[in-house]
Short mmCIF file of C-alpha atoms in Angstrom, two decimals:
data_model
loop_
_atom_site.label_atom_id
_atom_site.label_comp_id
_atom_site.label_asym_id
_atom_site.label_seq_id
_atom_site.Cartn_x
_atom_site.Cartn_y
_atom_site.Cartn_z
CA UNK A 13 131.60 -86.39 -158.20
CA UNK A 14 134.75 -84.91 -157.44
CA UNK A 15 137.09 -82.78 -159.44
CA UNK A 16 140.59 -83.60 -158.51
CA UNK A 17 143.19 -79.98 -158.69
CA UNK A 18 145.85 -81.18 -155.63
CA UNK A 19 144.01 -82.63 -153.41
CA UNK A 20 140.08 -80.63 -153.88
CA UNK A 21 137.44 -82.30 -154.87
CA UNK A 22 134.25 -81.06 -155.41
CA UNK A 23 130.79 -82.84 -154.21
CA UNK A 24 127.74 -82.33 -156.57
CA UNK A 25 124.26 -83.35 -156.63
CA UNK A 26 123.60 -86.83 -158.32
CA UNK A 27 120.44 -85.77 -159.97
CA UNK A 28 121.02 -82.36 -161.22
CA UNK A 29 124.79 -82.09 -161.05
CA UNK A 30 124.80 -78.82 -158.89
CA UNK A 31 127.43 -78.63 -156.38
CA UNK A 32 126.69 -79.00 -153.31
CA UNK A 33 127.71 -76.39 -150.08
CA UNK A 34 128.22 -77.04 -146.45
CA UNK A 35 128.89 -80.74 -147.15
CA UNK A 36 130.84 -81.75 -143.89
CA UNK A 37 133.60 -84.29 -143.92
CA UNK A 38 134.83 -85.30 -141.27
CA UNK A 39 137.28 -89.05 -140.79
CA UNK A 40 135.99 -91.60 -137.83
CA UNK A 41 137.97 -89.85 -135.54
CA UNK A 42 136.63 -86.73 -135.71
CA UNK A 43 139.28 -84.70 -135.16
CA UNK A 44 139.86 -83.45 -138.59
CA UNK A 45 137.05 -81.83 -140.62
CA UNK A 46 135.61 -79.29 -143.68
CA UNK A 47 133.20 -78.02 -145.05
CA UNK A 48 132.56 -77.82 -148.73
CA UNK A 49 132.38 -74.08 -150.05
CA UNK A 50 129.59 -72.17 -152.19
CA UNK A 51 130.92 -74.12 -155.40
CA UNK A 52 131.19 -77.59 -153.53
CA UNK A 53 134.50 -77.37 -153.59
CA UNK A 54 136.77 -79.41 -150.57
CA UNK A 55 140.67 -79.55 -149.33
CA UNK A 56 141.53 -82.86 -148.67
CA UNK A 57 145.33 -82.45 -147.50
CA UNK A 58 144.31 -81.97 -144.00
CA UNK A 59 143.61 -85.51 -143.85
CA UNK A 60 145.46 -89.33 -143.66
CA UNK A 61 146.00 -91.10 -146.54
CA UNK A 62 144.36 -94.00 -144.68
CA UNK A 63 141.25 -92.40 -143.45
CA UNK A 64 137.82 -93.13 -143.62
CA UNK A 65 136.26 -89.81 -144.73
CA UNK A 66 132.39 -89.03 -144.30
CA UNK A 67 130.45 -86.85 -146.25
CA UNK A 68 127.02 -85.72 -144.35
CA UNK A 69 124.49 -82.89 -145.26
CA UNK A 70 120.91 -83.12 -143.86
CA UNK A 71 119.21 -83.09 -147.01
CA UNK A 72 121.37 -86.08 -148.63
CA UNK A 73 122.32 -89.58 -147.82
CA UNK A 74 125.75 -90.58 -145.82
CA UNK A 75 128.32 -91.63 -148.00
CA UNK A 76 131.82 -92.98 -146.67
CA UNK A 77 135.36 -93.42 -148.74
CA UNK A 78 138.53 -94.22 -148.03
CA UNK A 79 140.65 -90.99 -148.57
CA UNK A 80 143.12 -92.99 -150.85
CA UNK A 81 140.43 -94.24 -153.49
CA UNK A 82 139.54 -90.56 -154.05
CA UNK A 83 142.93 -90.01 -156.01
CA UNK A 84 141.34 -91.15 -159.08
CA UNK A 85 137.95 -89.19 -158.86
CA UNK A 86 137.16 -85.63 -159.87
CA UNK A 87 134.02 -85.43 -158.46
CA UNK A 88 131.52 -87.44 -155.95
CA UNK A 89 128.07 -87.76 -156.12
CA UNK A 90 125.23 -87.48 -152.69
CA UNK A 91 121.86 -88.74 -153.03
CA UNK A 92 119.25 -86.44 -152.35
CA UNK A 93 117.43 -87.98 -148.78
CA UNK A 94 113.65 -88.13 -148.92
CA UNK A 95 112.55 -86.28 -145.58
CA UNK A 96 108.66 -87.62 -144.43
CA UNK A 97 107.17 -85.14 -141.87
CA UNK A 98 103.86 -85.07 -140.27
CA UNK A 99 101.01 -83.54 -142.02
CA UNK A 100 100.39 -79.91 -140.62
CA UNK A 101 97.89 -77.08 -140.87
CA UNK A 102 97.63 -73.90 -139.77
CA UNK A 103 94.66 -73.69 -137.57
CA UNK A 104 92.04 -71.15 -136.44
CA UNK A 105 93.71 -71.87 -132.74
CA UNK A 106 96.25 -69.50 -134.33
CA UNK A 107 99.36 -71.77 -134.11
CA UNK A 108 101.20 -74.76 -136.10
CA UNK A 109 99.03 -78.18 -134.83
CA UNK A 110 100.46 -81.40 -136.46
CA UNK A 111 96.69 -83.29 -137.52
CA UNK A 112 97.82 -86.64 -136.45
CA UNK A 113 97.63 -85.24 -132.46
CA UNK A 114 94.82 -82.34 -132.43
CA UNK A 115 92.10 -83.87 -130.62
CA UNK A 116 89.21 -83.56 -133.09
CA UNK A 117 89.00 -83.36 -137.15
CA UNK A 118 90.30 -80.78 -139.15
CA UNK A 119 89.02 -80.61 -142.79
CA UNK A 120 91.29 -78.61 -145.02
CA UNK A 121 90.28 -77.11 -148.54
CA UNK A 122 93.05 -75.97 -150.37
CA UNK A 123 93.06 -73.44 -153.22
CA UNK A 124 92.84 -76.04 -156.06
CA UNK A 125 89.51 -77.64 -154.53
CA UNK A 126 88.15 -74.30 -154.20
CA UNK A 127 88.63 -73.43 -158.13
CA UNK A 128 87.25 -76.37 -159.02
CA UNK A 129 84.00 -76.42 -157.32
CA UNK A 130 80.82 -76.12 -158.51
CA UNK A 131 79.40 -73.83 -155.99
CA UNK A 132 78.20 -70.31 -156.50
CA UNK A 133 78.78 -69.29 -152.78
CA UNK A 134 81.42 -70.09 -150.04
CA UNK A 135 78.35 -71.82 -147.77
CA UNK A 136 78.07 -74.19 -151.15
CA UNK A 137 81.80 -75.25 -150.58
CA UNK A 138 81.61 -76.07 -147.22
CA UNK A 139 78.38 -78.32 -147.98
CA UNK A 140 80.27 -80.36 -150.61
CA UNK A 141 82.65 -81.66 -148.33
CA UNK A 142 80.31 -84.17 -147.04
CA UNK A 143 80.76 -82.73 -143.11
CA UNK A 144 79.25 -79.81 -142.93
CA UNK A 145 75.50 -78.71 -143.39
CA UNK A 146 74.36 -76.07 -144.58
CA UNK A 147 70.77 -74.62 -144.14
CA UNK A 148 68.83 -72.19 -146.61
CA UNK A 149 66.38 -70.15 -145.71
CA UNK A 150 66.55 -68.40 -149.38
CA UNK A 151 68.69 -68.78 -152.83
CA UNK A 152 71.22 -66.48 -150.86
CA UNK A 153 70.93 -68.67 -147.90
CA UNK A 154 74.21 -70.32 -146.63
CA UNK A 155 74.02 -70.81 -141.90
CA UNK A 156 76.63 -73.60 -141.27
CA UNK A 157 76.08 -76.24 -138.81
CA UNK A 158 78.93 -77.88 -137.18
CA UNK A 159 78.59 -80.82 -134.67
CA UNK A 160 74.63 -79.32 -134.21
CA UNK A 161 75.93 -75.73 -133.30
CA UNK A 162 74.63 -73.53 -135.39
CA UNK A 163 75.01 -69.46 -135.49
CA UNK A 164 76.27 -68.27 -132.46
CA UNK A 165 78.23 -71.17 -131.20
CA UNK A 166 79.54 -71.71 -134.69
CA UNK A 167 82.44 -69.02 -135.34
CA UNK A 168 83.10 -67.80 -138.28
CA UNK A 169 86.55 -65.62 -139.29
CA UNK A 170 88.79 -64.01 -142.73
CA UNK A 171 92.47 -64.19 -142.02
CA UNK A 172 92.19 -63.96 -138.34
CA UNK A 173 89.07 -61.24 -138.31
CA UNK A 174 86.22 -62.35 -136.62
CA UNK A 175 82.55 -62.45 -138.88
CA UNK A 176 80.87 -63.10 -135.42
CA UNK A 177 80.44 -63.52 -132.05
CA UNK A 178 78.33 -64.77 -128.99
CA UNK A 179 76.33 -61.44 -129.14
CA UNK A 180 74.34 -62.64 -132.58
CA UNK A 181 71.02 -63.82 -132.95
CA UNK A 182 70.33 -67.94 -132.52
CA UNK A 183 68.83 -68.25 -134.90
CA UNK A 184 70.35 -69.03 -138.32
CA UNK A 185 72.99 -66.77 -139.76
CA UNK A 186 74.07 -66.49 -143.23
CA UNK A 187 77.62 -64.90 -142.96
CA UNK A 188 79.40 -67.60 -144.52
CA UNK A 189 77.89 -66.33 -147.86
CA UNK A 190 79.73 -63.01 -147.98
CA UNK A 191 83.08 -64.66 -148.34
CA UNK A 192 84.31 -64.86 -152.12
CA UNK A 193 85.94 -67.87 -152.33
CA UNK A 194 87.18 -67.43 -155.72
CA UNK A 195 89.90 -65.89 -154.03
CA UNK A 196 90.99 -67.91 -151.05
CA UNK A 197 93.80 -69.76 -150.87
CA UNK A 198 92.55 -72.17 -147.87
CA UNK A 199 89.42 -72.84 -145.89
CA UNK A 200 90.11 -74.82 -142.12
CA UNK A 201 87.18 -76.00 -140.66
CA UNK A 202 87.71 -77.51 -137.12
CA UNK A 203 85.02 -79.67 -135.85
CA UNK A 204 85.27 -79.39 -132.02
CA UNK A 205 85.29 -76.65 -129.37
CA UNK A 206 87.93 -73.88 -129.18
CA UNK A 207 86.19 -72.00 -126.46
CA UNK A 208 89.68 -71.46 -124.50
CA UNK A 209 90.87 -69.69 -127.56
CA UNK A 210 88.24 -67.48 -128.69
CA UNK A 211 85.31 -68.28 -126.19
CA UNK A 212 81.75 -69.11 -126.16
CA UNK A 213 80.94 -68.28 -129.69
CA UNK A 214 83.59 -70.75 -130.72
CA UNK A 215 81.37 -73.97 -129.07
CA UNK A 216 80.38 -75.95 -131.82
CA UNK A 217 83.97 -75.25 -134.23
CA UNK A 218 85.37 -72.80 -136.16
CA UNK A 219 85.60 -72.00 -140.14
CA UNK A 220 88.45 -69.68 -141.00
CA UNK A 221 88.83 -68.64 -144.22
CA UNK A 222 92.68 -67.31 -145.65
CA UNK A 223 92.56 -65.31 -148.79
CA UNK A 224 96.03 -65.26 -151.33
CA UNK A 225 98.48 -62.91 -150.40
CA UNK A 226 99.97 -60.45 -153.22
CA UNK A 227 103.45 -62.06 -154.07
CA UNK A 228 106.53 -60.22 -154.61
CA UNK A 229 109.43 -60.44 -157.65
CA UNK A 230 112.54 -59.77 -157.21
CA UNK A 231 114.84 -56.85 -157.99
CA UNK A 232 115.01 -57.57 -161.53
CA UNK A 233 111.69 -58.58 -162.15
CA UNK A 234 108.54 -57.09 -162.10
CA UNK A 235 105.35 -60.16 -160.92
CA UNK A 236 102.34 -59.51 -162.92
CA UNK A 237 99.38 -62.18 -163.15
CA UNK A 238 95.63 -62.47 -163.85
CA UNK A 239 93.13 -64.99 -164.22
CA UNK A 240 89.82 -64.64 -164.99
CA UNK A 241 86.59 -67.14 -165.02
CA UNK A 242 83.00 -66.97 -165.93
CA UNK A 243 80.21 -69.83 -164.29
CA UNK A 244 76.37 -70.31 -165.12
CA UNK A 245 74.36 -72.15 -163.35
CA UNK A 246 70.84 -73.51 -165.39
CA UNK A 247 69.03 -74.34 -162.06
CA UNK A 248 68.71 -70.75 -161.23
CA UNK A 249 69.37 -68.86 -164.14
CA UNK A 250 72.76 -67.35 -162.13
CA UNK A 251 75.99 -66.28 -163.70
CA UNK A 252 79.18 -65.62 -162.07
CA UNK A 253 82.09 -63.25 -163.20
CA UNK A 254 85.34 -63.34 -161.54
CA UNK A 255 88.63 -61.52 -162.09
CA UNK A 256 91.19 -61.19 -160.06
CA UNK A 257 95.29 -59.18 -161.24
CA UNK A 258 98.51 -58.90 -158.89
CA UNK A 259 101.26 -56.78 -159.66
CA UNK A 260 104.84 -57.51 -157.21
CA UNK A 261 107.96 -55.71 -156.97
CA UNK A 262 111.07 -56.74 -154.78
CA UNK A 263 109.73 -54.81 -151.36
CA UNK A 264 105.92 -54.63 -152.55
CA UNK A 265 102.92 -56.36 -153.96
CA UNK A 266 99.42 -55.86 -154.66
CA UNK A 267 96.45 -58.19 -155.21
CA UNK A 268 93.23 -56.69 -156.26
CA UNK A 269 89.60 -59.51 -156.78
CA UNK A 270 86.66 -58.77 -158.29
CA UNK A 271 83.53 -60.85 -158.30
CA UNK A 272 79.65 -60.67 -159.20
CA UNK A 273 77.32 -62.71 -158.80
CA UNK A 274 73.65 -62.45 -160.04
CA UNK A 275 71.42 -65.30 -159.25
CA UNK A 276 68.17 -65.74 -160.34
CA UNK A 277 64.93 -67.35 -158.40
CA UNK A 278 65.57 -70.91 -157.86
CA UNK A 279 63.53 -73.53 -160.45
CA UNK A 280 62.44 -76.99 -159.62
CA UNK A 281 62.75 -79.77 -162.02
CA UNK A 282 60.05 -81.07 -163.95
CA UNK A 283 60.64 -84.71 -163.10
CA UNK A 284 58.46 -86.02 -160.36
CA UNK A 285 57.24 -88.38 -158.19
CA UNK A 286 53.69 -89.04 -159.81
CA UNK A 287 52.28 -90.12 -156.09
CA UNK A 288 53.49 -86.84 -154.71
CA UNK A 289 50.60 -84.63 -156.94
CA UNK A 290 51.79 -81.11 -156.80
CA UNK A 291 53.60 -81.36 -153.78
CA UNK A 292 56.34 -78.60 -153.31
CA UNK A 293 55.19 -76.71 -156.21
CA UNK A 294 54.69 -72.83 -155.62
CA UNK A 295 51.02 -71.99 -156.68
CA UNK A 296 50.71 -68.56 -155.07
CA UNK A 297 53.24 -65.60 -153.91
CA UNK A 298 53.00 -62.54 -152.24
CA UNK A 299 53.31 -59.61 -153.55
CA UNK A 300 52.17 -55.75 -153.13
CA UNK A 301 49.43 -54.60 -155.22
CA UNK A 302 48.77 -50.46 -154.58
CA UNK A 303 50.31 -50.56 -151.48
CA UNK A 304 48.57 -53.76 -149.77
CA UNK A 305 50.22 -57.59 -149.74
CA UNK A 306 48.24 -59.30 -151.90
CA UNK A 307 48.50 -63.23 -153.03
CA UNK A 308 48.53 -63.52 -156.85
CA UNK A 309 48.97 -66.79 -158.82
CA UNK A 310 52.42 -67.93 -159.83
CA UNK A 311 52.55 -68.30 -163.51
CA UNK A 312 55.15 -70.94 -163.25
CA UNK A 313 54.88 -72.84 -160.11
CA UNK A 314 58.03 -74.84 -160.42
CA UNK A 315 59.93 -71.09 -159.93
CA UNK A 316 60.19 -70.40 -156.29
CA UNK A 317 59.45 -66.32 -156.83
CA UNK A 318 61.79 -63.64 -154.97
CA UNK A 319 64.49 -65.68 -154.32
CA UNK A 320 67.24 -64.33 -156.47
CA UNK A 321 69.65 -62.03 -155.30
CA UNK A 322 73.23 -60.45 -156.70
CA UNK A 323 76.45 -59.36 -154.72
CA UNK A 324 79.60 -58.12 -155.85
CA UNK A 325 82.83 -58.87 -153.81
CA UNK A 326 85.70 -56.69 -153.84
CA UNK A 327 89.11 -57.45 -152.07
CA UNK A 328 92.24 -55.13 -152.12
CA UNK A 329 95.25 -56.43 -150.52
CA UNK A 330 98.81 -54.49 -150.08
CA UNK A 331 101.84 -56.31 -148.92
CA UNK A 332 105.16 -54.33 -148.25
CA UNK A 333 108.09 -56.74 -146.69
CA UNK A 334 111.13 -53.93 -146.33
CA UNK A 335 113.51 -57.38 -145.49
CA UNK A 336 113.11 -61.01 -144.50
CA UNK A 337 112.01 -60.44 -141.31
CA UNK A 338 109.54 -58.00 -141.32
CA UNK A 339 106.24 -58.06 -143.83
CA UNK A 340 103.16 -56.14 -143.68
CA UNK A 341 99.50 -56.69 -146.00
CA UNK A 342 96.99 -54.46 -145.63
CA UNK A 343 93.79 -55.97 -146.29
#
């Protein structure tokens, strides 16, 4: 709407009734033309009474009136515009990439996947997408395999630090299992080669992994959150214990994580295939008795022995953004 004092009127939002700045009107012409102020406020007197005037702003819908049917308005209302934009993600090739023309898929897992996952480890995420597999040597096994590249050809990197490179082994390699992913905002996986980027270790895709940055209040307001979540998992006797607290002021911020993990051997379950006998079961292990490897019976064979493991996962980040254009996070 308009408010009428003279010849102002003042253009507002039709769904929130917030005024509205740097409105132009202009007539058909378009040699007279204003701008509406910080309050949405406009001076019409600069125009004909007989003129078609348009209102325009990029985020609302054209409206036109004749300048002599505003006399009896205070106030005129714009319709916000609805705006649809390609789908984009940030990309281990380290630059924007709409996904509608990269030339091979992208999966994206974004932070509310992640905290809703049932996984214990960030190789278990990657395997519940349905694309990915994952191969376990052990409980605290997690080698990705993208496209058949495995280890060296698959590359692996935190918030644009590499985890590897062509120089490791082959064979499998269980990086992907260090990452916490209780506190990443994002995980990219991009299922084709990126060898002109990063080179030969980057063959078979990449998996980058971007942790939460520390946000910042404002000059009034000191940021402070936490959350906090505990997980068990029956299968394996494992619990997990996560905790992560951010503190922001208006030039700097602060995110510390905490997690531990401590999984126990991995147990089969007691339903079977009658025709399969004891298949699969673990009868013996190997152990050390007085100094020598010895095989002893396994008391429970459906426990696959020494396969348990903990790990605790620490991350400290530190932002400091001294103005809008420069920001720096330590990490």
């Amino acid at each position: 709407m308009f408010m009428l004092k003279g010849q102002q009127i003042q253009v507002i939002n039709s769904s929130d009734l917030t005024p509205i700045e740097s409105v132009a009107v202009f007539n058909l012409a378009r040699d007279r033309a204003a701008i509406t102020d910080s309050l949405g406020m406009i001076e019409l007197s600069i125009f004909q009474a007989g003129d078609t005037l348009i209102f325009q702003h990029s985020s609302y819908l054209l409206k036109r009136f004749c300048k002599s049917d505003l006399h009896n308005h205070q106030k005129v209302l714009l319709q916000s515009r609805k705006i649809l934009i390609d789908e984009y993600v940030i990309s281990a090739s380290k630059y924007r990439e709409s996904s509608l023309i990269i030339p091979y898929m992208v999966d994206v897992l974004q932070d509310q996947v992640l905290m809703e996952t049932t996984g214990f480890t960030a190789a278990d995420i990657l395997e519940e997408t349905g694309n990915i597999l994952v191969q376990r040597t052990q409980g605290g096994g997690g080698s990705p395999i993208l496209r058949g590249f495995e280890a060296n050809k698959v590359l692996l990197v935190v918030d644009g630090v590499r985890l590897n490179n062509a120089i490791y082994r082959n064979g499998h390699l269980q990086n992907s299992i260090t990452i916490d992913y209780s506190i990443l905002e994002r995980t990219e996986v991009i299922f084709g080669p990126t060898s002109i980027m990063y080179g030969s270790d980057a063959l078979g895709g990449v998996i980058h992994y971007y942790t939460k940055d520390p946000q910042l209040g404002s000059d009034s307001t000191t940021l402070f959150n936490a959350q906090a979540y505990m997980q068990y998992a029956s299968a394996m006797n494992g619990i997990t214990g996560h905790l992560d607290f951010s503190l922001g002021k208006k030039h700097w911020s602060s995110l510390t994580s905490i997690t531990y993990k401590n999984l126990g051997d991995i147990r089969m379950g007691t339903w079977r295939d009658p025709t399969y006998g004891n298949w699969g079961e673990l009868m013996h292990y190997v152990d050390q008795v007085g100094g020598q490897d010895s095989t002893l019976e396994n008391g429970n064979p459906l426990i696959q022995l020494n396969t348990g493991y903990s790990q605790m996962d620490i991350l400290q980040k530190i932002r400091y953004t001294p103005s809008q254009y420069v920001d720096w996070i330590l990490n």
